[in-house]
mmCIF file of C-alpha atoms (C1' of nucleotides) in Angstrom:
data_model
loop_
_atom_site.group_PDB
_atom_site.id
_atom_site.type_symbol
_atom_site.label_atom_id
_atom_site.label_comp_id
_atom_site.label_asym_id
_atom_site.label_seq_id
_atom_site.Cartn_x
_atom_site.Cartn_y
_atom_site.Cartn_z
ATOM 1 C CA MET A 1 69.443 129.337 107.995
ATOM 2 C CA LYS A 2 67.093 131.427 110.041
ATOM 3 C CA LEU A 3 67.713 134.971 111.173
ATOM 4 C CA ASP A 4 66.838 136.159 114.637
ATOM 5 C CA ARG A 5 66.087 139.627 115.867
ATOM 6 C CA ILE A 6 69.766 140.412 116.388
ATOM 7 C CA ASP A 7 70.619 139.523 112.792
ATOM 8 C CA ILE A 8 67.905 141.867 111.548
ATOM 9 C CA LYS A 9 69.278 144.608 113.771
ATOM 10 C CA ILE A 10 72.763 144.025 112.405
ATOM 11 C CA LEU A 11 71.505 144.249 108.828
ATOM 12 C CA TYR A 12 69.635 147.423 109.660
ATOM 13 C CA GLU A 13 72.629 149.074 111.269
ATOM 14 C CA LEU A 14 74.964 148.053 108.472
ATOM 15 C CA GLN A 15 72.536 149.543 105.990
ATOM 16 C CA LYS A 16 72.630 152.838 107.818
ATOM 17 C CA ASN A 17 76.384 152.785 108.306
ATOM 18 C CA GLY A 18 78.330 150.230 106.306
ATOM 19 C CA ARG A 19 81.615 151.293 107.820
ATOM 20 C CA ILE A 20 80.698 151.074 111.468
ATOM 21 C CA THR A 21 83.394 149.275 113.429
ATOM 22 C CA ASN A 22 82.664 145.824 114.706
ATOM 23 C CA VAL A 23 83.082 147.031 118.290
ATOM 24 C CA GLU A 24 80.474 149.765 117.880
ATOM 25 C CA LEU A 25 78.120 147.434 116.070
ATOM 26 C CA ALA A 26 78.503 144.906 118.881
ATOM 27 C CA GLU A 27 77.469 147.531 121.412
ATOM 28 C CA LEU A 28 74.408 148.512 119.372
ATOM 29 C CA VAL A 29 73.151 144.917 119.248
ATOM 30 C CA HIS A 30 74.230 144.118 122.810
ATOM 31 C CA LEU A 31 76.812 141.493 122.005
ATOM 32 C CA SER A 32 80.538 141.276 122.518
ATOM 33 C CA PRO A 33 82.709 141.829 119.433
ATOM 34 C CA SER A 34 83.438 138.186 118.655
ATOM 35 C CA PRO A 35 79.929 136.764 118.231
ATOM 36 C CA CYS A 36 78.922 139.968 116.492
ATOM 37 C CA LEU A 37 81.689 139.565 113.959
ATOM 38 C CA MET A 38 80.749 135.922 113.531
ATOM 39 C CA ARG A 39 77.210 136.910 112.620
ATOM 40 C CA VAL A 40 78.342 139.559 110.159
ATOM 41 C CA LYS A 41 80.605 137.052 108.417
ATOM 42 C CA ARG A 42 77.786 134.552 108.261
ATOM 43 C CA LEU A 43 75.393 137.142 106.841
ATOM 44 C CA GLN A 44 77.974 137.883 104.172
ATOM 45 C CA SER A 45 78.839 134.305 103.285
ATOM 46 C CA GLU A 46 75.193 133.285 103.101
ATOM 47 C CA GLY A 47 74.341 136.177 100.822
ATOM 48 C CA TYR A 48 72.179 138.322 103.053
ATOM 49 C CA ILE A 49 74.789 141.027 102.674
ATOM 50 C CA GLU A 50 75.757 141.349 99.027
ATOM 51 C CA GLY A 51 78.392 143.992 99.456
ATOM 52 C CA TYR A 52 79.241 147.424 100.736
ATOM 53 C CA SER A 53 79.130 150.676 98.844
ATOM 54 C CA ALA A 54 79.960 154.329 99.358
ATOM 55 C CA GLN A 55 77.131 156.700 98.552
ATOM 56 C CA ILE A 56 78.483 159.348 96.212
ATOM 57 C CA ASN A 57 76.975 162.786 95.775
ATOM 58 C CA ILE A 58 77.121 162.564 92.026
ATOM 59 C CA GLY A 59 75.692 166.046 91.633
ATOM 60 C CA LYS A 60 78.817 167.576 93.155
ATOM 61 C CA LEU A 61 81.050 165.913 90.588
ATOM 62 C CA GLY A 62 79.504 167.624 87.620
ATOM 63 C CA GLN A 63 76.388 167.776 85.554
ATOM 64 C CA THR A 64 74.510 164.499 85.212
ATOM 65 C CA LEU A 65 71.093 163.511 83.973
ATOM 66 C CA THR A 66 68.904 160.797 85.441
ATOM 67 C CA VAL A 67 66.129 159.361 83.285
ATOM 68 C CA PHE A 68 63.494 156.733 83.966
ATOM 69 C CA THR A 69 62.354 154.939 80.848
ATOM 70 C CA GLU A 70 59.319 152.775 80.294
ATOM 71 C CA ILE A 71 59.906 150.202 77.584
ATOM 72 C CA THR A 72 57.591 147.841 75.750
ATOM 73 C CA LEU A 73 58.926 144.980 73.672
ATOM 74 C CA LYS A 74 57.370 143.802 70.430
ATOM 75 C CA ASN A 75 57.291 140.152 71.430
ATOM 76 C CA HIS A 76 57.104 138.505 74.796
ATOM 77 C CA ARG A 77 58.789 135.143 74.486
ATOM 78 C CA GLN A 78 61.529 134.224 76.931
ATOM 79 C CA VAL A 79 64.095 134.675 74.205
ATOM 80 C CA ASP A 80 62.934 138.238 73.558
ATOM 81 C CA PHE A 81 63.423 139.222 77.194
ATOM 82 C CA ALA A 82 66.758 137.450 77.346
ATOM 83 C CA ARG A 83 68.087 139.201 74.238
ATOM 84 C CA PHE A 84 67.004 142.584 75.549
ATOM 85 C CA LEU A 85 68.638 142.021 78.918
ATOM 86 C CA ALA A 86 71.860 140.738 77.419
ATOM 87 C CA ILE A 87 72.274 144.060 75.642
ATOM 88 C CA VAL A 88 71.273 146.493 78.364
ATOM 89 C CA GLU A 89 73.376 144.671 80.944
ATOM 90 C CA LYS A 90 76.449 145.866 79.109
ATOM 91 C CA ILE A 91 75.477 149.528 79.272
ATOM 92 C CA ASP A 92 77.217 151.283 82.161
ATOM 93 C CA GLN A 93 74.620 154.025 82.290
ATOM 94 C CA VAL A 94 71.851 151.537 83.060
ATOM 95 C CA ILE A 95 71.589 151.590 86.845
ATOM 96 C CA GLU A 96 68.369 149.632 87.237
ATOM 97 C CA CYS A 97 66.124 147.502 85.097
ATOM 98 C CA HIS A 98 62.828 146.197 86.423
ATOM 99 C CA LEU A 99 60.329 143.875 84.847
ATOM 100 C CA VAL A 100 56.971 145.414 85.731
ATOM 101 C CA SER A 101 53.296 144.786 85.330
ATOM 102 C CA GLY A 102 51.012 147.525 84.111
ATOM 103 C CA GLY A 103 51.186 148.995 80.645
ATOM 104 C CA TYR A 104 54.880 148.464 79.993
ATOM 105 C CA ASP A 105 57.342 145.614 80.196
ATOM 106 C CA TYR A 106 60.423 147.279 81.659
ATOM 107 C CA LEU A 107 61.094 150.285 83.788
ATOM 108 C CA MET A 108 64.706 151.371 83.582
ATOM 109 C CA LYS A 109 66.849 153.969 85.281
ATOM 110 C CA PHE A 110 69.674 155.681 83.429
ATOM 111 C CA VAL A 111 72.355 157.989 84.749
ATOM 112 C CA THR A 112 74.071 159.857 81.939
ATOM 113 C CA ALA A 113 76.252 162.881 81.366
ATOM 114 C CA GLY A 114 73.369 164.715 79.710
ATOM 115 C CA ILE A 115 70.448 164.551 77.371
ATOM 116 C CA ALA A 116 72.740 164.047 74.401
ATOM 117 C CA GLU A 117 74.262 160.898 75.828
ATOM 118 C CA TYR A 118 70.854 159.535 76.755
ATOM 119 C CA GLN A 119 69.599 160.233 73.269
ATOM 120 C CA THR A 120 72.580 158.427 71.782
ATOM 121 C CA ILE A 121 72.004 155.361 73.937
ATOM 122 C CA MET A 122 68.308 155.166 73.103
ATOM 123 C CA GLU A 123 68.998 155.601 69.381
ATOM 124 C CA ARG A 124 71.486 152.780 69.533
ATOM 125 C CA LEU A 125 69.006 150.568 71.381
ATOM 126 C CA THR A 126 66.156 151.193 68.969
ATOM 127 C CA ASP A 127 68.320 150.897 65.858
ATOM 128 C CA MET A 128 69.711 147.591 67.037
ATOM 129 C CA ASP A 129 66.400 145.896 66.427
ATOM 130 C CA ILE A 130 66.582 144.449 69.879
ATOM 131 C CA GLY A 131 62.817 144.096 69.954
ATOM 132 C CA ILE A 132 61.813 147.460 71.414
ATOM 133 C CA ASP A 133 58.301 148.391 70.372
ATOM 134 C CA LYS A 134 58.034 151.776 72.075
ATOM 135 C CA TYR A 135 59.396 153.693 75.014
ATOM 136 C CA PHE A 136 58.603 156.725 77.084
ATOM 137 C CA SER A 137 61.112 158.832 79.035
ATOM 138 C CA PHE A 138 60.782 160.589 82.362
ATOM 139 C CA VAL A 139 63.585 163.074 82.818
ATOM 140 C CA VAL A 140 64.391 163.602 86.482
ATOM 141 C CA LEU A 141 64.373 167.258 87.454
ATOM 142 C CA LYS A 142 65.038 166.709 91.127
ATOM 143 C CA SER A 143 65.241 163.801 93.566
ATOM 144 C CA PRO A 144 63.949 164.937 96.938
ATOM 145 C CA ILE A 145 64.135 161.423 98.399
ATOM 146 C CA VAL A 146 66.805 158.850 97.640
ATOM 147 C CA LYS A 147 67.403 156.382 100.420
ATOM 148 C CA ALA A 148 70.202 153.876 100.493
ATOM 149 C CA HIS A 149 68.393 151.547 102.849
ATOM 150 C CA MET A 150 65.280 149.413 102.845
ATOM 151 C CA PRO A 151 62.619 149.834 105.538
ATOM 152 C CA LEU A 152 63.679 146.806 107.546
ATOM 153 C CA PRO A 153 61.825 147.857 110.712
ATOM 154 C CA SER A 154 58.564 148.145 108.765
ATOM 155 C CA LEU A 155 59.096 144.909 106.922
ATOM 156 C CA PHE A 156 60.227 142.900 109.924
ATOM 157 C CA PRO A 157 58.822 144.500 113.030
ATOM 158 C CA ARG A 158 59.532 143.629 116.670
ATOM 159 C CA MET B 1 87.700 172.218 95.865
ATOM 160 C CA LYS B 2 88.606 170.446 92.688
ATOM 161 C CA LEU B 3 88.960 166.700 92.272
ATOM 162 C CA ASP B 4 91.764 165.159 90.303
ATOM 163 C CA ARG B 5 91.912 161.814 88.578
ATOM 164 C CA ILE B 6 93.002 160.042 91.770
ATOM 165 C CA ASP B 7 89.989 161.353 93.687
ATOM 166 C CA ILE B 8 87.650 160.053 90.993
ATOM 167 C CA LYS B 9 89.364 156.676 91.159
ATOM 168 C CA ILE B 10 88.965 156.614 94.931
ATOM 169 C CA LEU B 11 85.257 157.387 94.642
ATOM 170 C CA TYR B 12 84.866 154.697 92.024
ATOM 171 C CA GLU B 13 86.618 152.056 94.093
ATOM 172 C CA LEU B 14 84.724 152.973 97.254
ATOM 173 C CA GLN B 15 81.494 152.638 95.322
ATOM 174 C CA LYS B 16 82.435 149.136 94.282
ATOM 175 C CA ASN B 17 83.713 148.150 97.704
ATOM 176 C CA GLY B 18 82.878 150.482 100.559
ATOM 177 C CA ARG B 19 84.747 148.347 103.055
ATOM 178 C CA ILE B 20 88.059 148.103 101.263
ATOM 179 C CA THR B 21 90.945 148.739 103.632
ATOM 180 C CA ASN B 22 92.835 151.960 103.270
ATOM 181 C CA VAL B 23 96.017 150.042 102.466
ATOM 182 C CA GLU B 24 94.397 148.190 99.563
ATOM 183 C CA LEU B 25 92.744 151.347 98.307
ATOM 184 C CA ALA B 26 96.095 153.122 98.429
ATOM 185 C CA GLU B 27 97.640 150.426 96.252
ATOM 186 C CA LEU B 28 94.803 150.651 93.717
ATOM 187 C CA VAL B 29 95.298 154.379 93.299
ATOM 188 C CA HIS B 30 99.108 154.215 93.515
ATOM 189 C CA LEU B 31 99.546 156.200 96.672
ATOM 190 C CA SER B 32 100.893 155.384 100.094
ATOM 191 C CA PRO B 33 98.304 154.888 102.843
ATOM 192 C CA SER B 34 98.611 158.290 104.466
ATOM 193 C CA PRO B 35 97.816 160.622 101.564
ATOM 194 C CA CYS B 36 95.167 158.155 100.444
ATOM 195 C CA LEU B 37 93.447 158.313 103.811
ATOM 196 C CA MET B 38 93.743 162.076 103.768
ATOM 197 C CA ARG B 39 91.888 162.216 100.463
ATOM 198 C CA VAL B 40 89.146 159.882 101.658
ATOM 199 C CA LYS B 41 88.603 162.008 104.746
ATOM 200 C CA ARG B 42 88.452 165.126 102.634
ATOM 201 C CA LEU B 43 85.972 163.552 100.227
ATOM 202 C CA GLN B 44 83.815 162.707 103.220
ATOM 203 C CA SER B 45 84.037 166.045 104.975
ATOM 204 C CA GLU B 46 83.344 167.979 101.789
ATOM 205 C CA GLY B 47 80.295 165.889 101.017
ATOM 206 C CA TYR B 48 81.424 163.971 97.951
ATOM 207 C CA ILE B 49 80.934 160.810 99.984
ATOM 208 C CA GLU B 50 77.608 160.975 101.791
ATOM 209 C CA GLY B 51 77.939 157.702 103.656
ATOM 210 C CA TYR B 52 78.485 153.997 103.436
ATOM 211 C CA SER B 53 75.857 151.316 103.196
ATOM 212 C CA ALA B 54 75.617 147.540 103.147
ATOM 213 C CA GLN B 55 73.654 146.142 100.236
ATOM 214 C CA ILE B 56 71.073 143.754 101.615
ATOM 215 C CA ASN B 57 69.480 140.943 99.654
ATOM 216 C CA ILE B 58 66.026 141.864 100.807
ATOM 217 C CA GLY B 59 64.462 138.988 98.933
ATOM 218 C CA LYS B 60 66.199 136.459 101.197
ATOM 219 C CA LEU B 61 64.675 137.988 104.298
ATOM 220 C CA GLY B 62 61.111 137.312 103.298
ATOM 221 C CA GLN B 63 58.468 138.338 100.866
ATOM 222 C CA THR B 64 58.564 141.979 99.793
ATOM 223 C CA LEU B 65 56.921 143.966 97.048
ATOM 224 C CA THR B 66 58.516 146.794 95.133
ATOM 225 C CA VAL B 67 56.247 149.244 93.329
ATOM 226 C CA PHE B 68 56.974 152.256 91.152
ATOM 227 C CA THR B 69 54.211 154.830 91.223
ATOM 228 C CA GLU B 70 53.588 157.746 88.901
ATOM 229 C CA ILE B 71 51.772 160.555 90.637
ATOM 230 C CA THR B 72 50.126 163.715 89.385
ATOM 231 C CA LEU B 73 49.123 166.522 91.716
ATOM 232 C CA LYS B 74 46.017 168.632 91.292
ATOM 233 C CA ASN B 75 47.820 171.924 91.683
ATOM 234 C CA HIS B 76 51.374 172.903 90.951
ATOM 235 C CA ARG B 77 52.230 175.726 93.264
ATOM 236 C CA GLN B 78 55.356 175.492 95.394
ATOM 237 C CA VAL B 79 53.199 174.959 98.441
ATOM 238 C CA ASP B 80 51.493 171.963 96.835
ATOM 239 C CA PHE B 81 54.783 170.226 96.161
ATOM 240 C CA ALA B 82 56.065 171.052 99.620
ATOM 241 C CA ARG B 83 52.982 169.660 101.348
ATOM 242 C CA PHE B 84 53.169 166.465 99.345
ATOM 243 C CA LEU B 85 56.855 165.957 100.128
ATOM 244 C CA ALA B 86 56.413 166.673 103.812
ATOM 245 C CA ILE B 87 54.004 163.760 104.021
ATOM 246 C CA VAL B 88 55.786 161.160 101.910
ATOM 247 C CA GLU B 89 59.111 161.912 103.583
ATOM 248 C CA LYS B 90 57.737 160.366 106.732
ATOM 249 C CA ILE B 91 56.808 157.088 105.082
ATOM 250 C CA ASP B 92 59.489 154.457 105.638
ATOM 251 C CA GLN B 93 58.380 152.446 102.634
ATOM 252 C CA VAL B 94 59.146 155.337 100.290
ATOM 253 C CA ILE B 95 62.650 154.638 99.053
ATOM 254 C CA GLU B 96 62.817 157.201 96.274
ATOM 255 C CA CYS B 97 60.835 160.174 95.110
ATOM 256 C CA HIS B 98 61.715 161.968 91.899
ATOM 257 C CA LEU B 99 60.268 165.093 90.372
ATOM 258 C CA VAL B 100 60.022 164.273 86.676
ATOM 259 C CA SER B 101 59.029 165.860 83.413
ATOM 260 C CA GLY B 102 56.729 164.036 81.056
ATOM 261 C CA GLY B 103 53.132 163.250 81.837
ATOM 262 C CA TYR B 104 53.413 162.986 85.596
ATOM 263 C CA ASP B 105 54.814 165.051 88.419
ATOM 264 C CA TYR B 106 56.447 162.443 90.637
ATOM 265 C CA LEU B 107 57.869 159.004 90.163
ATOM 266 C CA MET B 108 58.159 157.140 93.436
ATOM 267 C CA LYS B 109 59.594 153.834 94.518
ATOM 268 C CA PHE B 110 58.008 151.863 97.355
ATOM 269 C CA VAL B 111 59.278 148.759 99.108
ATOM 270 C CA THR B 112 56.513 147.097 101.109
ATOM 271 C CA ALA B 113 55.680 143.804 102.747
ATOM 272 C CA GLY B 114 53.064 143.075 100.091
ATOM 273 C CA ILE B 115 50.261 144.397 97.972
ATOM 274 C CA ALA B 116 48.056 144.877 101.004
ATOM 275 C CA GLU B 117 50.499 147.226 102.672
ATOM 276 C CA TYR B 118 51.000 149.167 99.459
ATOM 277 C CA GLN B 119 47.260 149.467 99.050
ATOM 278 C CA THR B 120 46.919 150.755 102.600
ATOM 279 C CA ILE B 121 49.574 153.389 102.063
ATOM 280 C CA MET B 122 48.043 154.640 98.833
ATOM 281 C CA GLU B 123 44.583 154.774 100.363
ATOM 282 C CA ARG B 124 45.920 156.824 103.207
ATOM 283 C CA LEU B 125 47.679 159.174 100.808
ATOM 284 C CA THR B 126 44.651 159.731 98.609
ATOM 285 C CA ASP B 127 42.227 160.076 101.518
ATOM 286 C CA MET B 128 44.433 162.665 103.155
ATOM 287 C CA ASP B 129 43.580 165.198 100.505
ATOM 288 C CA ILE B 130 47.221 165.876 100.058
ATOM 289 C CA GLY B 131 46.602 167.108 96.534
ATOM 290 C CA ILE B 132 46.968 163.895 94.575
ATOM 291 C CA ASP B 133 45.026 164.074 91.338
ATOM 292 C CA LYS B 134 45.746 160.579 90.014
ATOM 293 C CA TYR B 135 48.358 157.860 90.157
ATOM 294 C CA PHE B 136 49.426 154.765 88.311
ATOM 295 C CA SER B 137 51.281 151.796 89.773
ATOM 296 C CA PHE B 138 53.951 149.558 88.265
ATOM 297 C CA VAL B 139 54.343 146.429 90.332
ATOM 298 C CA VAL B 140 57.870 145.034 90.036
ATOM 299 C CA LEU B 141 57.894 141.362 89.094
ATOM 300 C CA LYS B 142 61.653 141.025 88.880
ATOM 301 C CA SER B 143 64.697 143.290 88.973
ATOM 302 C CA PRO B 144 67.350 141.875 86.667
ATOM 303 C CA ILE B 145 69.625 144.885 87.123
ATOM 304 C CA VAL B 146 70.088 146.853 90.323
ATOM 305 C CA LYS B 147 73.463 148.525 90.636
ATOM 306 C CA ALA B 148 74.717 150.219 93.744
ATOM 307 C CA HIS B 149 77.155 152.413 91.854
ATOM 308 C CA MET B 150 77.016 155.207 89.335
ATOM 309 C CA PRO B 151 78.901 154.938 86.037
ATOM 310 C CA LEU B 152 81.769 157.187 87.083
ATOM 311 C CA PRO B 153 84.099 156.053 84.295
ATOM 312 C CA SER B 154 81.496 156.933 81.665
ATOM 313 C CA LEU B 155 80.638 160.232 83.290
ATOM 314 C CA PHE B 156 84.191 161.320 83.947
ATOM 315 C CA PRO B 157 86.475 159.640 81.442
ATOM 316 C CA ARG B 158 90.248 160.064 81.110
ATOM 317 C "C1'" DA C 1 68.842 115.050 135.335
ATOM 318 C "C1'" DC C 2 72.568 114.204 131.942
ATOM 319 C "C1'" DC C 3 74.814 114.867 127.580
ATOM 320 C "C1'" DG C 4 75.913 117.330 123.465
ATOM 321 C "C1'" DA C 5 75.833 121.250 120.560
ATOM 322 C "C1'" DA C 6 75.693 126.066 119.914
ATOM 323 C "C1'" DG C 7 76.558 130.640 121.186
ATOM 324 C "C1'" DC C 8 78.766 133.753 124.157
ATOM 325 C "C1'" DA C 9 82.497 136.688 126.718
ATOM 326 C "C1'" DG C 10 87.093 137.831 127.463
ATOM 327 C "C1'" DA C 11 92.015 137.767 126.442
ATOM 328 C "C1'" DA C 12 95.806 137.395 123.094
ATOM 329 C "C1'" DT C 13 97.460 138.134 118.513
ATOM 330 C "C1'" DT C 14 97.538 140.089 114.108
ATOM 331 C "C1'" DT C 15 96.118 143.409 111.008
ATOM 332 C "C1'" DT C 16 94.704 148.011 110.022
ATOM 333 C "C1'" DA C 17 93.986 152.878 110.736
ATOM 334 C "C1'" DT C 18 95.907 157.031 112.157
ATOM 335 C "C1'" DT C 19 99.261 160.342 113.445
ATOM 336 C "C1'" DC C 20 103.738 162.478 113.074
ATOM 337 C "C1'" DC C 21 107.664 164.075 110.790
ATOM 338 C "C1'" DG C 22 111.020 164.852 107.180
ATOM 339 C "C1'" DT C 23 111.351 165.570 102.125
ATOM 340 C "C1'" DA C 24 110.334 166.893 97.357
ATOM 341 C "C1'" DC C 25 107.911 169.492 94.090
ATOM 342 C "C1'" DG C 26 105.394 173.322 92.221
ATOM 343 C "C1'" DT C 27 104.155 178.109 92.512
ATOM 344 C "C1'" DC C 28 104.237 182.778 93.598
ATOM 345 C "C1'" DC C 29 106.708 186.776 94.529
ATOM 346 C "C1'" DG C 30 110.666 189.330 95.037
ATOM 347 C "C1'" DC D 1 116.171 184.036 87.817
ATOM 348 C "C1'" DG D 2 116.268 182.576 92.515
ATOM 349 C "C1'" DG D 3 114.372 181.957 96.960
ATOM 350 C "C1'" DA D 4 110.587 181.001 100.126
ATOM 351 C "C1'" DC D 5 106.244 179.269 101.068
ATOM 352 C "C1'" DG D 6 102.524 175.976 100.659
ATOM 353 C "C1'" DT D 7 100.952 171.550 99.404
ATOM 354 C "C1'" DA D 8 101.248 166.755 98.886
ATOM 355 C "C1'" DC D 9 103.864 162.752 99.431
ATOM 356 C "C1'" DG D 10 106.312 158.562 101.679
ATOM 357 C "C1'" DG D 11 107.809 156.119 105.622
ATOM 358 C "C1'" DA D 12 107.935 155.088 110.505
ATOM 359 C "C1'" DA D 13 105.718 154.962 115.001
ATOM 360 C "C1'" DT D 14 101.600 154.637 117.660
ATOM 361 C "C1'" DA D 15 96.826 153.698 118.508
ATOM 362 C "C1'" DA D 16 92.806 151.235 117.372
ATOM 363 C "C1'" DA D 17 90.453 147.681 115.369
ATOM 364 C "C1'" DA D 18 89.704 143.079 113.567
ATOM 365 C "C1'" DT D 19 90.373 138.371 114.185
ATOM 366 C "C1'" DT D 20 91.443 134.138 116.499
ATOM 367 C "C1'" DC D 21 91.461 131.163 120.461
ATOM 368 C "C1'" DT D 22 89.904 129.260 124.804
ATOM 369 C "C1'" DG D 23 86.857 128.204 128.309
ATOM 370 C "C1'" DC D 24 82.166 128.885 130.163
ATOM 371 C "C1'" DT D 25 77.169 129.019 129.993
ATOM 372 C "C1'" DT D 26 72.817 127.984 128.193
ATOM 373 C "C1'" DC D 27 69.498 125.467 125.754
ATOM 374 C "C1'" DG D 28 67.419 121.289 123.595
ATOM 375 C "C1'" DG D 29 66.888 116.540 123.363
ATOM 376 C "C1'" DT D 30 66.810 112.175 125.493
#
DNA sequence: ACCGAAGCAGAATTTTATTCCGTACGTCCG
DNA sequence: CGGACGTACGGAATAAAATTCTGCTTCGGT
């Protein structure tokens, strides 16, 4: 299924405001409510929209610590990656895990209650003999930019 | 203003499904619709909820490239950081920018149309004499884990 | 130019959000 | 210890929104 300019606009607007009403969205994309809703449903059912989420100001809830971690595995067979992922998938504090090129295998993002909890998690991971060769931690001091939306206009201009 | 257990539950549920109806949310947190809605509005107006966003499967739209970049500045006065941020804030492809401890100053996340666009952006940034000493790029090959929600239950148990 | 399919607008219906009001509970002060 | 006030709740009524349905228009293919 191919997306036209209106679909891209819908995705862009829903990224900026996931709770916009269908009527307002319809006005923004210059459609009446019914075809607009039809497109949104289609975008959902075909997987272009994976879900909706509230953005929480986690800092207001209490002290938290965000850490980026570069990880290198000892071996690089498929089974080694699979075993590693199977474990980290179960850890709530793992927010992102990226397979990257350049010096390390994985770049991960943790959100924890503090340095102690992070330390505990990393000790558990290394002790488990899950195949971690070495890792390096970047503790986040401040996050001046955190966007919830992708640059759709840059990626798909017109 | 202090949050009780119900507020935390509301935040958690809205993270998982930002478009849940107020009636369903009320049932999940064992309240009737009206006080539930009142709490949601309060969480919004007091900044605990910063907004709502649709999660887009960007990979289905076309080819994109995600890159994490470690950046070190030449100088570390307040004015140096401020100048750097003022520039990168304007770049649509910059999704995140974190001030980190450990080897580098900033860890940034870019989403671009491809390696060429990324290259162009980095050339522009380095040519600008914006104070970048050196940088190192991690090209993302795959992102097995990308969560839209923070681990609220781990951070605020009970 | 005709036929068929697809997408649209507008109205009707159903569902949901929102407001309003009366009640209960907890707290503070007399 | 008791009363009054403030806060939060539940339920009903109203307003708004989503959703469905119908008929029309446009576009593509023959």
